Tab-separated table of C-alpha atoms and ligand atoms in Angstrom:
chain	number	residue	atom	x	y	z
A	1	MET	CA	17.385	93.464	106.771
A	2	GLY	CA	17.128	93.858	110.535
A	3	ILE	CA	14.338	95.615	112.319
A	4	GLU	CA	14.578	99.381	112.692
A	5	GLN	CA	13.641	101.141	115.912
A	6	ALA	CA	11.448	104.226	115.832
A	7	LEU	CA	10.546	106.365	118.806
A	8	ILE	CA	7.400	107.551	117.105
A	9	PRO	CA	3.973	106.360	118.175
A	10	SER	CA	2.233	106.443	114.809
A	11	PRO	CA	3.052	105.170	111.334
A	12	GLU	CA	1.716	108.475	109.942
A	13	THR	CA	4.410	110.498	111.709
A	14	TRP	CA	7.145	108.158	110.559
A	15	LEU	CA	5.896	108.070	106.948
A	16	ALA	CA	5.702	111.865	106.792
A	17	ARG	CA	9.285	112.106	107.991
A	18	GLU	CA	10.866	109.275	105.987
A	19	ARG	CA	8.696	109.200	102.834
A	20	PRO	CA	9.895	105.653	102.063
A	21	ASP	CA	9.691	104.499	98.472
A	22	GLU	CA	9.475	100.827	99.473
A	23	PRO	CA	6.611	99.146	101.367
A	24	VAL	CA	7.155	99.120	105.130
A	25	PHE	CA	5.813	96.961	107.952
A	26	PHE	CA	5.248	98.522	111.358
A	27	PHE	CA	5.615	96.161	114.298
A	28	CYS	CA	3.642	97.089	117.431
A	29	PRO	CA	4.984	95.149	120.436
A	30	GLN	CA	2.105	96.367	122.550
A	31	ARG	CA	-0.537	94.931	120.219
A	32	LEU	CA	1.362	91.646	120.213
A	33	GLY	CA	1.443	91.651	124.015
A	34	ASP	CA	-2.293	92.343	124.167
A	35	VAL	CA	-3.324	89.500	121.890
A	36	ALA	CA	-0.800	87.077	123.438
A	37	GLY	CA	-2.305	87.961	126.830
A	38	ARG	CA	-5.791	87.136	125.577
A	39	PHE	CA	-4.630	83.688	124.472
A	40	LEU	CA	-2.501	82.938	127.529
A	41	ASP	CA	-5.186	84.093	129.987
A	42	GLY	CA	-8.217	82.795	128.121
A	43	PHE	CA	-7.326	79.528	126.425
A	44	PRO	CA	-7.996	76.570	128.753
A	45	GLY	CA	-4.648	74.855	128.074
A	46	VAL	CA	-1.190	75.346	126.571
A	47	VAL	CA	-0.730	77.961	123.826
A	48	SER	CA	1.891	77.269	121.159
A	49	TYR	CA	2.735	79.540	118.239
A	50	ALA	CA	2.696	78.234	114.643
A	51	VAL	CA	5.910	79.850	113.447
A	52	LYS	CA	5.125	79.718	109.734
A	53	ALA	CA	2.520	82.493	110.005
A	54	ASN	CA	5.247	85.032	110.759
A	55	PRO	CA	8.773	83.829	111.466
A	56	LEU	CA	10.343	87.243	112.132
A	57	PRO	CA	12.710	87.003	115.108
A	58	GLU	CA	10.907	89.980	116.699
A	59	MET	CA	7.667	88.001	116.650
A	60	ILE	CA	9.229	84.962	118.342
A	61	GLU	CA	11.040	87.082	120.883
A	62	GLY	CA	7.929	89.196	121.585
A	63	LEU	CA	5.876	86.077	122.282
A	64	TRP	CA	8.547	84.683	124.569
A	65	ARG	CA	8.577	87.962	126.429
A	66	ALA	CA	4.771	87.780	126.758
A	67	GLY	CA	5.134	84.388	128.448
A	68	LEU	CA	4.605	81.940	125.596
A	69	ARG	CA	6.965	78.933	125.775
A	70	VAL	CA	5.846	76.466	123.077
A	71	PHE	CA	6.428	76.816	119.333
A	72	ASP	CA	5.017	74.719	116.520
A	73	VAL	CA	7.755	74.254	113.916
A	74	ALA	CA	7.465	72.554	110.539
A	75	SER	CA	11.052	72.404	109.273
A	76	PRO	CA	14.660	72.232	110.489
A	77	ALA	CA	15.078	75.916	109.569
A	78	GLU	CA	12.169	76.894	111.836
A	79	MET	CA	13.620	74.762	114.649
A	80	ALA	CA	16.977	76.532	114.326
A	81	LEU	CA	15.302	79.922	114.165
A	82	VAL	CA	13.350	79.404	117.393
A	83	ARG	CA	16.304	77.802	119.197
A	84	ALA	CA	18.489	80.789	118.218
A	85	GLN	CA	15.998	83.226	119.752
A	86	CYS	CA	14.831	81.162	122.716
A	87	PRO	CA	17.139	78.246	123.575
A	88	GLU	CA	14.727	76.982	126.243
A	89	ALA	CA	11.676	76.900	123.990
A	90	VAL	CA	9.530	73.779	123.841
A	91	LEU	CA	9.223	72.604	120.232
A	92	HIS	CA	6.302	70.740	118.664
A	93	TYR	CA	7.089	69.289	115.252
A	94	HIS	CA	3.676	69.269	113.589
A	95	ASN	CA	4.437	68.778	109.934
A	96	PRO	CA	3.221	65.199	109.499
A	97	VAL	CA	5.443	64.250	106.528
A	98	ARG	CA	9.223	64.202	107.103
A	99	SER	CA	12.342	63.049	105.298
A	100	GLN	CA	14.758	60.873	107.301
A	101	ALA	CA	17.087	63.871	107.610
A	102	GLU	CA	14.225	65.948	109.006
A	103	VAL	CA	13.448	63.251	111.592
A	104	SER	CA	17.101	63.448	112.685
A	105	ALA	CA	16.881	67.257	112.858
A	106	GLY	CA	13.761	67.024	115.014
A	107	LEU	CA	15.603	64.684	117.397
A	108	ALA	CA	18.674	66.918	117.484
A	109	HIS	CA	16.473	69.919	118.309
A	110	ARG	CA	14.695	67.943	121.070
A	111	CYS	CA	11.173	68.279	119.664
A	112	VAL	CA	8.769	66.872	122.255
A	113	SER	CA	5.597	66.394	120.207
A	114	TRP	CA	5.342	64.995	116.683
A	115	SER	CA	2.211	64.820	114.530
A	116	VAL	CA	1.480	61.992	112.080
A	117	ASP	CA	-1.352	61.262	109.681
A	118	ARG	CA	-0.285	58.029	107.952
A	119	MET	CA	1.231	54.714	108.944
A	120	SER	CA	4.339	54.979	106.761
A	121	GLU	CA	5.280	58.231	108.523
A	122	LEU	CA	4.557	56.798	111.975
A	123	GLU	CA	6.916	53.881	111.282
A	124	LYS	CA	9.686	56.416	110.522
A	125	LEU	CA	9.393	57.581	114.141
A	126	ALA	CA	10.248	54.210	115.723
A	127	ALA	CA	13.604	55.570	116.956
A	128	LEU	CA	12.048	58.344	119.041
A	129	PRO	CA	12.670	58.061	122.796
A	130	ALA	CA	10.059	55.877	124.524
A	131	GLY	CA	7.088	57.925	125.697
A	132	THR	CA	7.504	60.752	123.151
A	133	GLU	CA	4.165	62.371	122.377
A	134	ILE	CA	2.724	61.511	118.978
A	135	ALA	CA	-0.294	63.587	117.958
A	136	VAL	CA	-2.349	61.787	115.331
A	137	ARG	CA	-3.812	64.363	112.993
A	138	LEU	CA	-7.505	63.934	112.351
A	139	LYS	CA	-9.446	65.407	109.460
A	140	LEU	CA	-13.167	65.835	108.850
A	141	PRO	CA	-15.059	67.283	105.894
A	142	VAL	CA	-14.549	71.034	106.062
A	143	ALA	CA	-17.074	73.660	107.201
A	144	GLY	CA	-16.689	77.211	108.424
A	145	ALA	CA	-13.064	77.965	107.507
A	146	ALA	CA	-11.727	80.308	104.879
A	147	TYR	CA	-10.151	77.342	103.154
A	148	ASP	CA	-9.739	73.640	103.652
A	149	PHE	CA	-6.753	72.523	105.726
A	150	GLY	CA	-7.769	68.858	105.423
A	151	ALA	CA	-7.066	68.894	101.680
A	152	LYS	CA	-3.433	67.913	102.260
A	153	PHE	CA	-2.919	66.512	105.759
A	154	GLY	CA	-4.958	64.457	108.169
A	155	ALA	CA	-6.299	60.932	108.650
A	156	GLU	CA	-10.006	60.229	108.449
A	157	PRO	CA	-11.532	58.912	111.685
A	158	ALA	CA	-11.084	55.192	110.849
A	159	GLY	CA	-7.436	55.740	109.918
A	160	ALA	CA	-6.861	57.837	113.028
A	161	VAL	CA	-8.162	54.944	115.182
A	162	THR	CA	-5.605	52.564	113.634
A	163	LEU	CA	-2.802	55.098	114.049
A	164	LEU	CA	-3.620	55.790	117.722
A	165	ARG	CA	-3.543	52.068	118.524
A	166	ARG	CA	-0.199	51.683	116.789
A	167	VAL	CA	1.254	54.691	118.672
A	168	ALA	CA	0.339	53.027	121.963
A	169	GLU	CA	1.785	49.680	120.780
A	170	MET	CA	5.084	51.366	119.913
A	171	GLY	CA	5.466	52.642	123.477
A	172	LEU	CA	4.896	56.254	122.414
A	173	THR	CA	2.367	58.594	124.031
A	174	PRO	CA	-0.906	58.979	122.078
A	175	SER	CA	-2.491	62.394	121.520
A	176	LEU	CA	-4.793	63.754	118.851
A	177	THR	CA	-4.541	66.947	116.850
A	178	PHE	CA	-6.510	68.661	114.109
A	179	HIS	CA	-6.587	71.973	112.278
A	180	PRO	CA	-10.111	73.283	111.705
A	181	GLY	CA	-8.995	75.512	108.794
A	182	THR	CA	-7.583	79.001	108.880
A	183	GLN	CA	-9.628	82.099	109.846
A	184	CYS	CA	-12.644	80.352	111.448
A	185	ARG	CA	-14.916	83.170	112.609
A	186	GLY	CA	-17.185	80.935	114.712
A	187	ALA	CA	-16.501	78.219	117.292
A	188	GLU	CA	-18.553	75.436	115.631
A	189	PRO	CA	-15.686	73.796	113.699
A	190	TRP	CA	-13.792	73.227	116.973
A	191	ALA	CA	-16.845	71.779	118.735
A	192	ARG	CA	-17.428	69.370	115.863
A	193	TYR	CA	-13.802	68.269	115.776
A	194	ILE	CA	-13.616	67.805	119.551
A	195	HIS	CA	-16.650	65.501	119.553
A	196	ALA	CA	-15.211	63.543	116.623
A	197	ALA	CA	-11.847	63.296	118.414
A	198	ALA	CA	-13.551	61.829	121.491
A	199	GLY	CA	-15.198	59.211	119.247
A	200	VAL	CA	-11.862	58.299	117.668
A	201	ALA	CA	-10.162	57.897	121.076
A	202	ARG	CA	-13.052	55.752	122.334
A	203	ASP	CA	-13.011	53.514	119.243
A	204	ALA	CA	-9.242	53.106	119.574
A	205	GLY	CA	-9.567	52.205	123.250
A	206	VAL	CA	-6.864	54.761	124.031
A	207	THR	CA	-6.770	57.463	126.706
A	208	LEU	CA	-5.452	60.621	125.093
A	209	HIS	CA	-2.595	62.399	126.764
A	210	ARG	CA	-3.525	65.697	125.090
A	211	LEU	CA	-5.835	67.125	122.464
A	212	ASN	CA	-4.328	69.817	120.249
A	213	VAL	CA	-7.095	71.925	118.722
A	214	GLY	CA	-4.839	73.483	116.100
A	215	GLY	CA	-4.805	77.000	114.751
A	216	GLY	CA	-7.585	78.647	112.797
A	217	PHE	CA	-8.276	81.425	115.329
A	218	PRO	CA	-9.465	84.461	113.394
A	219	SER	CA	-8.042	87.921	113.009
A	220	ASP	CA	-9.975	91.050	112.122
A	221	ARG	CA	-9.895	91.199	108.324
A	222	GLY	CA	-12.518	93.925	108.295
A	223	GLU	CA	-15.458	92.061	109.869
A	224	GLY	CA	-14.840	93.349	113.390
A	225	GLU	CA	-12.780	92.186	116.339
A	226	PRO	CA	-12.942	88.396	116.685
A	227	ASP	CA	-14.647	86.878	119.695
A	228	LEU	CA	-11.752	84.720	120.867
A	229	GLU	CA	-13.159	84.319	124.361
A	230	THR	CA	-16.324	82.618	123.059
A	231	ILE	CA	-14.185	80.269	120.986
A	232	PHE	CA	-12.029	79.441	124.040
A	233	ALA	CA	-15.123	78.815	126.180
A	234	THR	CA	-16.680	76.592	123.516
A	235	ILE	CA	-13.483	74.542	123.224
A	236	GLY	CA	-13.367	74.031	126.993
A	237	ARG	CA	-17.034	73.098	127.229
A	238	ALA	CA	-17.005	70.727	124.256
A	239	THR	CA	-13.966	68.922	125.699
A	240	ARG	CA	-15.647	68.443	129.081
A	241	GLU	CA	-18.846	67.213	127.417
A	242	ALA	CA	-17.217	64.893	124.896
A	243	PHE	CA	-14.629	63.075	127.000
A	244	PRO	CA	-15.275	60.998	130.131
A	245	ARG	CA	-11.731	61.966	131.208
A	246	PRO	CA	-10.925	65.251	129.398
A	247	PRO	CA	-7.377	65.398	128.004
A	248	ASP	CA	-5.183	68.441	128.534
A	249	LEU	CA	-5.649	70.957	125.737
A	250	VAL	CA	-3.127	72.618	123.439
A	251	CYS	CA	-3.741	75.166	120.704
A	252	GLU	CA	-1.336	76.345	118.012
A	253	PRO	CA	-2.523	79.640	116.542
A	254	GLY	CA	-0.548	81.377	113.828
A	255	ARG	CA	-2.755	84.096	112.392
A	256	GLY	CA	-4.663	84.759	115.617
A	257	LEU	CA	-1.440	85.637	117.448
A	258	CYS	CA	0.501	87.592	114.841
A	259	ALA	CA	-1.947	89.384	112.519
A	260	GLU	CA	-2.741	92.347	114.732
A	261	ALA	CA	0.875	93.108	115.615
A	262	PHE	CA	1.807	94.457	112.173
A	263	LEU	CA	0.579	97.239	109.912
A	264	LEU	CA	1.718	97.631	106.321
A	265	ALA	CA	2.219	100.931	104.510
A	266	LEU	CA	2.095	100.916	100.711
A	267	LYS	CA	3.038	103.867	98.565
A	268	VAL	CA	0.896	104.968	95.647
A	269	LYS	CA	3.067	104.980	92.486
A	270	ALA	CA	0.490	106.159	89.973
A	271	VAL	CA	-3.209	107.017	89.888
A	272	GLU	CA	-5.595	106.648	86.968
A	273	ALA	CA	-9.349	107.159	86.733
A	274	GLU	CA	-10.140	103.497	87.307
A	275	ALA	CA	-6.897	102.081	88.659
A	276	LEU	CA	-4.065	102.567	91.069
A	277	PHE	CA	-0.486	101.255	91.162
A	278	VAL	CA	1.076	100.525	94.554
A	279	ASN	CA	4.519	99.257	95.557
A	280	ASP	CA	3.582	95.750	96.737
A	281	GLY	CA	1.070	93.146	95.645
A	282	ILE	CA	0.198	89.484	95.371
A	283	TYR	CA	3.821	88.390	94.867
A	284	GLY	CA	4.625	90.229	98.074
A	285	SER	CA	2.839	90.808	101.317
A	286	MET	CA	-0.693	90.518	99.933
A	287	ALA	CA	-0.190	87.002	98.556
A	288	GLU	CA	-2.944	85.449	100.640
A	289	TRP	CA	-5.563	87.965	99.540
A	290	ARG	CA	-5.978	85.868	96.375
A	291	ASP	CA	-7.156	82.953	98.524
A	292	LEU	CA	-8.844	84.698	101.451
A	293	GLY	CA	-10.189	87.828	99.748
A	294	MET	CA	-9.418	91.431	100.522
A	295	ALA	CA	-8.704	92.576	104.051
A	296	GLY	CA	-10.753	95.674	104.656
A	297	ARG	CA	-8.976	97.726	107.334
A	298	VAL	CA	-7.326	100.383	105.231
A	299	ARG	CA	-6.754	104.143	105.494
A	300	VAL	CA	-5.024	106.585	103.163
A	301	VAL	CA	-2.721	109.431	104.199
A	302	ASP	CA	-1.045	112.127	102.122
A	303	PRO	CA	2.761	112.555	102.071
A	304	ALA	CA	2.515	114.829	105.130
A	305	GLY	CA	0.758	112.040	107.045
A	306	ARG	CA	-2.686	113.691	107.003
A	307	ARG	CA	-5.710	111.448	106.596
A	308	ARG	CA	-7.418	111.635	103.201
A	309	GLY	CA	-11.156	111.706	103.611
A	310	GLY	CA	-14.017	112.433	101.306
A	311	ARG	CA	-15.947	110.303	98.901
A	312	ALA	CA	-14.677	106.779	98.286
A	313	GLN	CA	-14.246	105.418	94.803
A	314	PRO	CA	-13.529	101.789	93.934
A	315	ARG	CA	-10.374	101.317	91.889
A	316	ILE	CA	-8.506	98.303	90.587
A	317	VAL	CA	-5.225	98.033	92.493
A	318	PHE	CA	-2.153	96.811	90.614
A	319	GLY	CA	1.073	95.688	92.285
A	320	PRO	CA	4.528	96.797	91.145
A	321	THR	CA	5.729	93.818	89.067
A	322	CYS	CA	5.451	93.553	85.291
A	323	ASP	CA	3.100	90.567	85.510
A	324	SER	CA	-0.506	91.327	84.573
A	325	LEU	CA	-1.710	88.857	87.242
A	326	ASP	CA	-0.257	91.228	89.818
A	327	ARG	CA	-3.493	92.905	90.850
A	328	LEU	CA	-5.589	92.612	93.977
A	329	PRO	CA	-8.580	90.291	93.628
A	330	GLU	CA	-11.220	93.007	93.988
A	331	PRO	CA	-11.353	96.771	93.488
A	332	MET	CA	-10.583	98.782	96.624
A	333	ALA	CA	-12.802	101.644	97.755
A	334	LEU	CA	-10.282	104.408	98.530
A	335	PRO	CA	-10.735	108.186	98.707
A	336	ALA	CA	-11.445	109.566	95.236
A	337	ALA	CA	-8.879	112.316	95.898
A	338	ILE	CA	-6.000	109.847	96.375
A	339	GLU	CA	-2.761	111.016	94.722
A	340	GLU	CA	0.615	109.702	93.695
A	341	GLY	CA	2.911	109.719	96.747
A	342	ASP	CA	0.086	108.953	99.205
A	343	PHE	CA	0.361	106.001	101.558
A	344	VAL	CA	-2.207	103.237	101.977
A	345	ILE	CA	-1.976	101.897	105.547
A	346	CYS	CA	-3.378	98.406	106.066
A	347	GLU	CA	-4.066	97.116	109.592
A	348	GLY	CA	-3.828	93.559	110.851
A	349	MET	CA	-1.154	92.542	108.329
A	350	GLY	CA	1.088	90.292	110.447
A	351	ALA	CA	-0.064	86.886	109.227
A	352	TYR	CA	1.106	85.153	106.040
A	353	SER	CA	2.383	88.465	104.674
A	354	ARG	CA	6.107	89.056	105.212
A	355	ALA	CA	6.493	85.259	105.257
A	356	LEU	CA	5.221	84.951	101.674
A	357	VAL	CA	7.171	87.774	99.992
A	358	THR	CA	8.820	86.281	96.907
A	359	GLY	CA	11.100	89.062	95.721
A	360	PHE	CA	9.751	88.542	92.179
A	361	ASN	CA	10.880	91.322	89.844
A	362	GLY	CA	12.905	92.824	92.691
A	363	TYR	CA	9.848	93.919	94.703
A	364	GLY	CA	8.250	92.890	97.992
A	365	ALA	CA	7.959	94.343	101.498
A	366	ARG	CA	11.000	93.566	103.647
A	367	ARG	CA	11.531	96.626	105.770
A	368	VAL	CA	10.211	96.432	109.340
A	369	VAL	CA	10.015	99.377	111.721
A	370	ARG	CA	9.320	98.764	115.379
A	371	MET	CA	7.097	101.362	116.977
A	372	SER	CA	7.840	102.543	120.474
A	373	ALA	CA	4.294	102.451	121.780
A	374	ALA	CA	0.792	101.455	120.703
A	375	CYS	CA	0.287	102.444	117.108
B	1	PLP	C1	-0.434	76.717	109.708
B	1	PLP	C2	-0.651	75.854	110.882
B	1	PLP	C3	-1.160	76.399	112.058
B	1	PLP	C4	-1.607	77.838	112.177
B	1	PLP	O1	-2.760	78.073	111.476
B	1	PLP	P1	-3.527	79.502	111.597
B	1	PLP	O2	-4.727	79.319	110.766
B	1	PLP	O3	-2.585	80.535	111.090
B	1	PLP	O4	-3.830	79.704	113.035
B	1	PLP	C5	-1.298	75.565	113.153
B	1	PLP	N1	-0.948	74.262	113.089
B	1	PLP	C6	-0.453	73.695	111.979
B	1	PLP	C7	-0.089	72.262	111.992
B	1	PLP	C8	-0.298	74.478	110.836
B	1	PLP	O5	0.192	73.910	109.734
């Protein structure tokens, strides 16, 4: 389903008019522009967007319009998607394990940077044009992230040294990359990784072309607005301290760029004393709440769009499918007076939400309404 345009500045007004029975995302181009501006102005290097966090064409196009030119893609489908929206985009192919057919797709789509984390995968890249950037993906024991991104991909420092040397031997251009883990609230994981990366480059005897500091930039999941500027400053400082000749920096945020640009409205299907049924859940746009916990920026409005206030009461929240696992991981404190037909509006819902909707049992949020102004 394509995006719908609305000339209404608030989700409340639209909900009161349309009374949708299905869950609806609201896309706020202005919020996207604001957060993209913070990254593009504040990050001391190139900003790329990790497409998997939210691959909606409106997201890609909105970032392009904001001035972002580099996209981190993980599959041929993501390459085609970005190329269709922005033919001139610069593509980084940072999924370190690829089939032969995927290597060919990456070449056909003119990907300019490729990550690797093991020798067998590096050898598959021998046919890349001489001088192509290869970013060796480093991993360290995790600390500070909402969950561990090193559990699947990444070479430990000794392995990364061997890989960097081999990249240089093959006539390719050596860089390093890492992902500190998603939703890092503080800057420490980046500082630690940057110092470790400098050690790896030194041990390999290789001058890095670039250092890609990954994603992991936080969104506001109810703890308050993230301090991106302190994270950017820490990354810049740590790089200057750690490297005798600091490499150019790249970052590839997913969540940090897209979360704030979308709100989600759920409709209340039934209310009981201790529980509530809503029209989307963990098989839909709240899939990641099982892993990351509840996101706390929620308000409730009645069918006329008026805010429900009053005393809050925690209730178990069930999703719409017939699976008993389909419930949110913790009770939600919502107004005690909540009624069937009310809407629960969740803020900051752009990341790993629409992208993870399964369609199980015929449910899941697909509809997207674009707001005309800040919402
Ligand atoms: C998922 C992913 C990202 C984005 O991570 P966020 O935590 O959403 O910022 C960046 N780089 C790579 C290689 C990824 O797989």
